[in-house]
Amino acid sequence: MTTLTAPSRPVVAAGTEDVRPVRRRLSPGASIRFGGLIGIALLLLVWVVGSATGLLDPRTLTEPWTVVGTAVTLIENGRLQESLVTSGIRAALGLGLGVLVGAVLALISGLSRFGEVLIDGPIQVKRSIPTLALIPLLILWLGIGEPMKVITIALAVFVPIYIHTHNGLRSIEGRYAELAETLDVSRAEFIRHVVLPGAMPGFLLGLRFAVTSSLLALVVVEVINATSGIGHMITLASNYGQTDIIVVGLVVYALLGVTADSAVRLIERKALSWRRTLAS
């Protein structure tokens, strides 16, 4: 019968602890510096080669150098910056509101059975209804102004925050509660020092999904009934067949998403540096 043994550590002087990491044979390997940019660079390379060789019809997808020139023109006349600021404020407000509501509801539901009875059911119903399907009703209630757009984004955001945070709160191992009871730890101290840190991975995972959901909702509300923002710029360009401006808008959306996701991942690495995982 084969037995598994832990990898041996180098011998060190008596009375000292060897804190050097042991190389794990089954791990994915060392992290690659700027590895996340390699796939994006390959995608850009395919675009450049396809456009240069004529495999991509400019009427279908504008050449990258034309897109760069269009972006420079839009920046010079201030149109791109104005649209970007408008879209950024909408996304930030909706994301902040959704994260706040989702986290509060998850704490109430995750830390109390009575709260779960009141909250979890309605949120599961909301989860089954696509947020975009609520837009006609939100327009009737709130009109087509900024409140409707922010509320739409918040509704798309708070569900993933709630789901993952609630799951993180309820996934704390029971042995920690047993240990806390043995040490006569109060409920408030247990929640503060054990439950909330234990739920942090779930919350941050939900935040990554929330960022994507906020951009998806932003695109929809700006394309459907906005008079400003990146989506409005794309809609006008579509009406006039300006593919280069459409691609500029899509690139801006992509940059917003990648930047926001990278920021969340950086926070995740800093906040969860105590975890020992295959990735670390």
mmCIF file of C-alpha atoms in Angstrom:
data_model
loop_
_atom_site.group_PDB
_atom_site.id
_atom_site.type_symbol
_atom_site.label_atom_id
_atom_site.label_comp_id
_atom_site.label_asym_id
_atom_site.label_seq_id
_atom_site.Cartn_x
_atom_site.Cartn_y
_atom_site.Cartn_z
ATOM 1 C CA MET A 1 0.000 0.000 0.000
ATOM 2 C CA THR A 2 1.365 3.395 -1.022
ATOM 3 C CA THR A 3 1.661 5.983 1.707
ATOM 4 C CA LEU A 4 1.907 9.732 1.294
ATOM 5 C CA THR A 5 4.605 11.513 3.189
ATOM 6 C CA ALA A 6 5.103 15.222 3.620
ATOM 7 C CA PRO A 7 8.083 16.741 1.798
ATOM 8 C CA SER A 8 11.090 16.997 4.046
ATOM 9 C CA ARG A 9 12.571 20.325 5.050
ATOM 10 C CA PRO A 10 16.264 21.101 5.221
ATOM 11 C CA VAL A 11 17.869 20.612 8.591
ATOM 12 C CA VAL A 12 18.291 23.857 10.507
ATOM 13 C CA ALA A 13 19.966 24.785 13.748
ATOM 14 C CA ALA A 14 18.299 23.662 16.975
ATOM 15 C CA GLY A 15 15.881 26.123 18.486
ATOM 16 C CA THR A 16 15.084 27.859 15.176
ATOM 17 C CA GLU A 17 12.164 27.360 12.841
ATOM 18 C CA ASP A 18 12.634 26.846 9.132
ATOM 19 C CA VAL A 19 10.134 29.141 7.458
ATOM 20 C CA ARG A 20 11.383 28.609 3.929
ATOM 21 C CA PRO A 21 8.591 27.350 1.649
ATOM 22 C CA VAL A 22 8.797 23.768 0.437
ATOM 23 C CA ARG A 23 8.474 23.332 -3.317
ATOM 24 C CA ARG A 24 5.236 21.480 -3.982
ATOM 25 C CA ARG A 25 5.335 19.010 -6.861
ATOM 26 C CA LEU A 26 1.572 19.168 -7.432
ATOM 27 C CA SER A 27 1.235 22.959 -7.386
ATOM 28 C CA PRO A 28 0.538 24.934 -10.598
ATOM 29 C CA GLY A 29 4.045 26.338 -10.417
ATOM 30 C CA ALA A 30 5.518 29.760 -9.776
ATOM 31 C CA SER A 31 3.486 32.777 -10.810
ATOM 32 C CA ILE A 32 4.389 34.452 -14.120
ATOM 33 C CA ARG A 33 5.100 38.156 -13.892
ATOM 34 C CA PHE A 34 2.539 40.122 -15.916
ATOM 35 C CA GLY A 35 1.026 36.804 -16.953
ATOM 36 C CA GLY A 36 -2.437 38.301 -17.210
ATOM 37 C CA LEU A 37 -1.290 40.541 -20.051
ATOM 38 C CA ILE A 38 0.037 37.749 -22.251
ATOM 39 C CA GLY A 39 -3.381 36.602 -23.452
ATOM 40 C CA ILE A 40 -4.439 40.197 -24.146
ATOM 41 C CA ALA A 41 -1.232 40.792 -26.112
ATOM 42 C CA LEU A 42 -1.869 37.676 -28.211
ATOM 43 C CA LEU A 43 -5.402 38.837 -28.927
ATOM 44 C CA LEU A 44 -4.106 42.233 -30.063
ATOM 45 C CA LEU A 45 -1.494 40.506 -32.216
ATOM 46 C CA VAL A 46 -4.176 38.449 -33.969
ATOM 47 C CA TRP A 47 -6.143 41.647 -34.597
ATOM 48 C CA VAL A 48 -3.102 43.449 -36.040
ATOM 49 C CA VAL A 49 -2.059 40.525 -38.251
ATOM 50 C CA GLY A 50 -5.616 39.917 -39.448
ATOM 51 C CA SER A 51 -6.057 43.577 -40.358
ATOM 52 C CA ALA A 52 -2.634 43.885 -42.028
ATOM 53 C CA THR A 53 -3.140 40.762 -44.153
ATOM 54 C CA GLY A 54 -6.702 41.593 -45.155
ATOM 55 C CA LEU A 55 -8.251 38.614 -43.356
ATOM 56 C CA LEU A 56 -10.410 41.041 -41.366
ATOM 57 C CA ASP A 57 -12.678 43.275 -43.426
ATOM 58 C CA PRO A 58 -12.380 46.908 -42.199
ATOM 59 C CA ARG A 59 -16.136 47.241 -42.604
ATOM 60 C CA THR A 60 -16.554 44.430 -40.087
ATOM 61 C CA LEU A 61 -13.728 45.282 -37.683
ATOM 62 C CA THR A 62 -11.735 48.496 -38.044
ATOM 63 C CA GLU A 63 -7.950 48.269 -38.145
ATOM 64 C CA PRO A 64 -6.236 48.892 -34.790
ATOM 65 C CA TRP A 65 -4.230 51.842 -36.106
ATOM 66 C CA THR A 66 -7.437 53.482 -37.326
ATOM 67 C CA VAL A 67 -9.002 52.919 -33.909
ATOM 68 C CA VAL A 68 -6.003 54.571 -32.255
ATOM 69 C CA GLY A 69 -6.304 57.572 -34.551
ATOM 70 C CA THR A 70 -10.037 57.856 -33.842
ATOM 71 C CA ALA A 71 -9.379 57.658 -30.100
ATOM 72 C CA VAL A 72 -6.821 60.469 -30.367
ATOM 73 C CA THR A 73 -9.354 62.607 -32.237
ATOM 74 C CA LEU A 74 -12.048 61.931 -29.651
ATOM 75 C CA ILE A 75 -9.621 62.838 -26.874
ATOM 76 C CA GLU A 76 -8.581 66.059 -28.581
ATOM 77 C CA ASN A 77 -12.172 67.267 -28.869
ATOM 78 C CA GLY A 78 -12.947 66.136 -25.308
ATOM 79 C CA ARG A 79 -15.779 63.823 -26.289
ATOM 80 C CA LEU A 80 -14.155 60.637 -25.013
ATOM 81 C CA GLN A 81 -13.202 62.080 -21.617
ATOM 82 C CA GLU A 82 -16.676 63.487 -21.069
ATOM 83 C CA SER A 83 -18.321 60.155 -21.920
ATOM 84 C CA LEU A 84 -15.841 58.228 -19.793
ATOM 85 C CA VAL A 85 -16.441 60.406 -16.728
ATOM 86 C CA THR A 86 -20.208 60.063 -17.093
ATOM 87 C CA SER A 87 -20.049 56.271 -17.451
ATOM 88 C CA GLY A 88 -17.514 55.948 -14.644
ATOM 89 C CA ILE A 89 -19.683 57.898 -12.198
ATOM 90 C CA ARG A 90 -22.738 55.799 -13.070
ATOM 91 C CA ALA A 91 -20.864 52.535 -12.649
ATOM 92 C CA ALA A 92 -19.208 53.642 -9.383
ATOM 93 C CA LEU A 93 -22.467 54.827 -7.817
ATOM 94 C CA GLY A 94 -24.339 51.693 -8.809
ATOM 95 C CA LEU A 95 -21.495 49.430 -7.718
ATOM 96 C CA GLY A 96 -21.107 51.164 -4.355
ATOM 97 C CA LEU A 97 -24.833 51.069 -3.623
ATOM 98 C CA GLY A 98 -25.149 47.445 -4.680
ATOM 99 C CA VAL A 99 -22.136 46.320 -2.636
ATOM 100 C CA LEU A 100 -23.422 48.115 0.457
ATOM 101 C CA VAL A 101 -26.941 46.672 0.196
ATOM 102 C CA GLY A 102 -25.726 43.172 -0.671
ATOM 103 C CA ALA A 103 -23.203 43.053 2.170
ATOM 104 C CA VAL A 104 -25.665 44.335 4.789
ATOM 105 C CA LEU A 105 -28.369 41.880 3.724
ATOM 106 C CA ALA A 106 -25.846 39.029 3.692
ATOM 107 C CA LEU A 107 -24.721 39.860 7.238
ATOM 108 C CA ILE A 108 -28.293 39.995 8.516
ATOM 109 C CA SER A 109 -29.246 36.769 6.765
ATOM 110 C CA GLY A 110 -25.990 34.944 7.403
ATOM 111 C CA LEU A 111 -25.744 35.717 11.124
ATOM 112 C CA SER A 112 -29.403 35.212 12.039
ATOM 113 C CA ARG A 113 -31.859 32.449 11.201
ATOM 114 C CA PHE A 114 -34.726 34.912 11.582
ATOM 115 C CA GLY A 115 -33.000 37.304 9.181
ATOM 116 C CA GLU A 116 -32.466 34.478 6.712
ATOM 117 C CA VAL A 117 -36.186 33.624 6.795
ATOM 118 C CA LEU A 118 -37.093 37.217 5.938
ATOM 119 C CA ILE A 119 -34.367 38.018 3.410
ATOM 120 C CA ASP A 120 -33.082 34.939 1.637
ATOM 121 C CA GLY A 121 -36.350 33.965 -0.066
ATOM 122 C CA PRO A 122 -37.039 37.350 -1.742
ATOM 123 C CA ILE A 123 -33.420 37.578 -2.903
ATOM 124 C CA GLN A 124 -33.622 34.121 -4.467
ATOM 125 C CA VAL A 125 -36.729 35.328 -6.312
ATOM 126 C CA LYS A 126 -34.814 38.404 -7.499
ATOM 127 C CA ARG A 127 -31.942 36.143 -8.541
ATOM 128 C CA SER A 128 -34.330 34.244 -10.806
ATOM 129 C CA ILE A 129 -35.459 37.448 -12.529
ATOM 130 C CA PRO A 130 -32.818 38.994 -14.823
ATOM 131 C CA THR A 131 -32.134 42.578 -13.830
ATOM 132 C CA LEU A 132 -32.412 43.688 -17.435
ATOM 133 C CA ALA A 133 -36.000 42.410 -17.503
ATOM 134 C CA LEU A 134 -36.836 44.941 -14.779
ATOM 135 C CA ILE A 135 -35.777 47.948 -16.866
ATOM 136 C CA PRO A 136 -39.259 48.643 -18.341
ATOM 137 C CA LEU A 137 -40.734 48.646 -14.833
ATOM 138 C CA LEU A 138 -37.933 50.851 -13.495
ATOM 139 C CA ILE A 139 -38.525 53.320 -16.318
ATOM 140 C CA LEU A 140 -42.210 53.535 -15.345
ATOM 141 C CA TRP A 141 -41.291 54.092 -11.695
ATOM 142 C CA LEU A 142 -38.219 56.322 -11.997
ATOM 143 C CA GLY A 143 -38.258 57.708 -15.514
ATOM 144 C CA ILE A 144 -35.186 57.630 -17.753
ATOM 145 C CA GLY A 145 -32.948 59.853 -15.616
ATOM 146 C CA GLU A 146 -29.805 59.004 -13.678
ATOM 147 C CA PRO A 147 -31.596 57.396 -10.657
ATOM 148 C CA MET A 148 -33.024 54.677 -12.901
ATOM 149 C CA LYS A 149 -29.592 53.903 -14.350
ATOM 150 C CA VAL A 150 -27.884 53.772 -10.948
ATOM 151 C CA ILE A 151 -30.639 51.598 -9.427
ATOM 152 C CA THR A 152 -30.444 49.208 -12.385
ATOM 153 C CA ILE A 153 -26.695 48.783 -11.895
ATOM 154 C CA ALA A 154 -27.140 48.343 -8.133
ATOM 155 C CA LEU A 155 -29.769 45.633 -8.669
ATOM 156 C CA ALA A 156 -27.346 43.756 -10.908
ATOM 157 C CA VAL A 157 -24.563 44.113 -8.333
ATOM 158 C CA PHE A 158 -26.091 43.258 -4.975
ATOM 159 C CA VAL A 159 -27.138 39.679 -5.833
ATOM 160 C CA PRO A 160 -23.603 38.246 -6.397
ATOM 161 C CA ILE A 161 -22.376 40.154 -3.336
ATOM 162 C CA TYR A 162 -25.172 38.686 -1.220
ATOM 163 C CA ILE A 163 -24.828 35.126 -2.547
ATOM 164 C CA HIS A 164 -21.075 34.798 -2.068
ATOM 165 C CA THR A 165 -20.903 36.684 1.221
ATOM 166 C CA HIS A 166 -23.791 34.677 2.675
ATOM 167 C CA ASN A 167 -22.129 31.450 1.535
ATOM 168 C CA GLY A 168 -18.850 32.568 3.124
ATOM 169 C CA LEU A 169 -20.585 33.311 6.430
ATOM 170 C CA ARG A 170 -22.308 29.938 6.504
ATOM 171 C CA SER A 171 -19.208 28.000 5.391
ATOM 172 C CA ILE A 172 -17.179 28.709 8.537
ATOM 173 C CA GLU A 173 -16.111 25.351 9.963
ATOM 174 C CA GLY A 174 -17.938 24.280 13.103
ATOM 175 C CA ARG A 175 -14.718 23.439 14.917
ATOM 176 C CA TYR A 176 -13.960 27.156 15.200
ATOM 177 C CA ALA A 177 -17.240 27.697 17.024
ATOM 178 C CA GLU A 178 -16.477 24.767 19.325
ATOM 179 C CA LEU A 179 -13.043 26.197 20.088
ATOM 180 C CA ALA A 180 -14.520 29.648 20.740
ATOM 181 C CA GLU A 181 -17.090 28.157 23.134
ATOM 182 C CA THR A 182 -14.335 26.264 24.925
ATOM 183 C CA LEU A 183 -12.383 29.497 25.360
ATOM 184 C CA ASP A 184 -15.557 31.294 26.478
ATOM 185 C CA VAL A 185 -15.356 33.806 23.616
ATOM 186 C CA SER A 186 -18.332 36.140 23.361
ATOM 187 C CA ARG A 187 -20.556 36.113 20.266
ATOM 188 C CA ALA A 188 -19.459 39.607 19.249
ATOM 189 C CA GLU A 189 -15.767 38.670 19.471
ATOM 190 C CA PHE A 190 -16.404 35.439 17.583
ATOM 191 C CA ILE A 191 -18.119 37.307 14.751
ATOM 192 C CA ARG A 192 -15.442 39.989 14.627
ATOM 193 C CA HIS A 193 -12.354 37.781 14.797
ATOM 194 C CA VAL A 194 -13.522 34.539 13.165
ATOM 195 C CA VAL A 195 -16.705 34.860 11.120
ATOM 196 C CA LEU A 196 -16.029 38.099 9.271
ATOM 197 C CA PRO A 197 -12.413 37.253 8.312
ATOM 198 C CA GLY A 198 -13.586 33.779 7.280
ATOM 199 C CA ALA A 199 -16.270 35.268 5.028
ATOM 200 C CA MET A 200 -13.853 37.721 3.380
ATOM 201 C CA PRO A 201 -12.847 35.332 0.528
ATOM 202 C CA GLY A 202 -16.500 34.888 -0.404
ATOM 203 C CA PHE A 203 -17.146 38.628 -0.303
ATOM 204 C CA LEU A 204 -14.159 39.406 -2.528
ATOM 205 C CA LEU A 205 -15.164 36.693 -4.993
ATOM 206 C CA GLY A 206 -18.640 38.213 -5.096
ATOM 207 C CA LEU A 207 -17.062 41.625 -5.646
ATOM 208 C CA ARG A 208 -15.319 40.371 -8.775
ATOM 209 C CA PHE A 209 -18.626 39.099 -10.145
ATOM 210 C CA ALA A 210 -20.264 42.370 -9.084
ATOM 211 C CA VAL A 211 -17.777 44.435 -11.099
ATOM 212 C CA THR A 212 -18.612 42.437 -14.228
ATOM 213 C CA SER A 213 -22.345 42.731 -13.546
ATOM 214 C CA SER A 214 -22.071 46.494 -13.061
ATOM 215 C CA LEU A 215 -20.408 46.940 -16.462
ATOM 216 C CA LEU A 216 -22.992 44.702 -18.140
ATOM 217 C CA ALA A 217 -25.841 46.749 -16.666
ATOM 218 C CA LEU A 218 -24.002 49.979 -17.538
ATOM 219 C CA VAL A 219 -23.765 48.980 -21.197
ATOM 220 C CA VAL A 220 -27.464 48.151 -21.363
ATOM 221 C CA VAL A 221 -28.775 51.311 -19.671
ATOM 222 C CA GLU A 222 -26.502 53.514 -21.763
ATOM 223 C CA VAL A 223 -27.358 51.869 -25.059
ATOM 224 C CA ILE A 224 -31.114 51.780 -24.459
ATOM 225 C CA ASN A 225 -32.053 55.194 -23.142
ATOM 226 C CA ALA A 226 -29.070 57.408 -22.336
ATOM 227 C CA THR A 227 -28.146 60.806 -23.719
ATOM 228 C CA SER A 228 -24.539 60.667 -22.560
ATOM 229 C CA GLY A 229 -21.818 58.162 -21.723
ATOM 230 C CA ILE A 230 -19.809 55.592 -23.653
ATOM 231 C CA GLY A 231 -22.901 53.576 -24.558
ATOM 232 C CA HIS A 232 -24.606 56.647 -26.017
ATOM 233 C CA MET A 233 -21.494 57.346 -28.060
ATOM 234 C CA ILE A 234 -21.569 53.772 -29.382
ATOM 235 C CA THR A 235 -25.261 54.033 -30.240
ATOM 236 C CA LEU A 236 -24.755 57.221 -32.257
ATOM 237 C CA ALA A 237 -21.792 55.662 -34.057
ATOM 238 C CA SER A 238 -23.893 52.599 -34.897
ATOM 239 C CA ASN A 239 -26.583 54.801 -36.459
ATOM 240 C CA TYR A 240 -23.974 56.362 -38.761
ATOM 241 C CA GLY A 241 -21.990 53.186 -39.432
ATOM 242 C CA GLN A 242 -18.855 54.464 -37.659
ATOM 243 C CA THR A 243 -17.242 51.157 -36.762
ATOM 244 C CA ASP A 244 -14.051 52.808 -35.511
ATOM 245 C CA ILE A 245 -15.918 54.761 -32.807
ATOM 246 C CA ILE A 246 -17.823 51.614 -31.816
ATOM 247 C CA VAL A 247 -14.554 49.749 -31.330
ATOM 248 C CA VAL A 248 -13.121 52.664 -29.312
ATOM 249 C CA GLY A 249 -16.129 52.456 -26.986
ATOM 250 C CA LEU A 250 -15.757 48.693 -26.632
ATOM 251 C CA VAL A 251 -12.058 49.080 -25.827
ATOM 252 C CA VAL A 252 -12.930 51.647 -23.147
ATOM 253 C CA TYR A 253 -15.452 49.236 -21.608
ATOM 254 C CA ALA A 254 -12.805 46.497 -21.670
ATOM 255 C CA LEU A 255 -10.241 48.747 -19.997
ATOM 256 C CA LEU A 256 -12.745 49.679 -17.294
ATOM 257 C CA GLY A 257 -13.477 46.017 -16.617
ATOM 258 C CA VAL A 258 -9.853 44.877 -16.582
ATOM 259 C CA THR A 259 -8.779 47.789 -14.375
ATOM 260 C CA ALA A 260 -11.585 47.228 -11.868
ATOM 261 C CA ASP A 261 -10.990 43.478 -11.744
ATOM 262 C CA SER A 262 -7.248 43.983 -11.281
ATOM 263 C CA ALA A 263 -7.928 46.361 -8.390
ATOM 264 C CA VAL A 264 -10.177 43.799 -6.696
ATOM 265 C CA ARG A 265 -7.592 41.048 -7.186
ATOM 266 C CA LEU A 266 -4.918 43.271 -5.671
ATOM 267 C CA ILE A 267 -7.140 43.905 -2.652
ATOM 268 C CA GLU A 268 -7.773 40.174 -2.443
ATOM 269 C CA ARG A 269 -4.058 39.361 -2.394
ATOM 270 C CA LYS A 270 -3.409 41.941 0.325
ATOM 271 C CA ALA A 271 -6.429 41.103 2.479
ATOM 272 C CA LEU A 272 -6.009 37.332 2.203
ATOM 273 C CA SER A 273 -2.225 37.114 2.421
ATOM 274 C CA TRP A 274 -2.653 34.831 5.455
ATOM 275 C CA ARG A 275 -4.162 32.030 3.320
ATOM 276 C CA ARG A 276 -1.988 29.178 2.097
ATOM 277 C CA THR A 277 -3.350 28.073 -1.282
ATOM 278 C CA LEU A 278 -1.997 26.483 -4.442
ATOM 279 C CA ALA A 279 -1.911 29.921 -6.064
ATOM 280 C CA SER A 280 0.309 31.273 -3.300
#
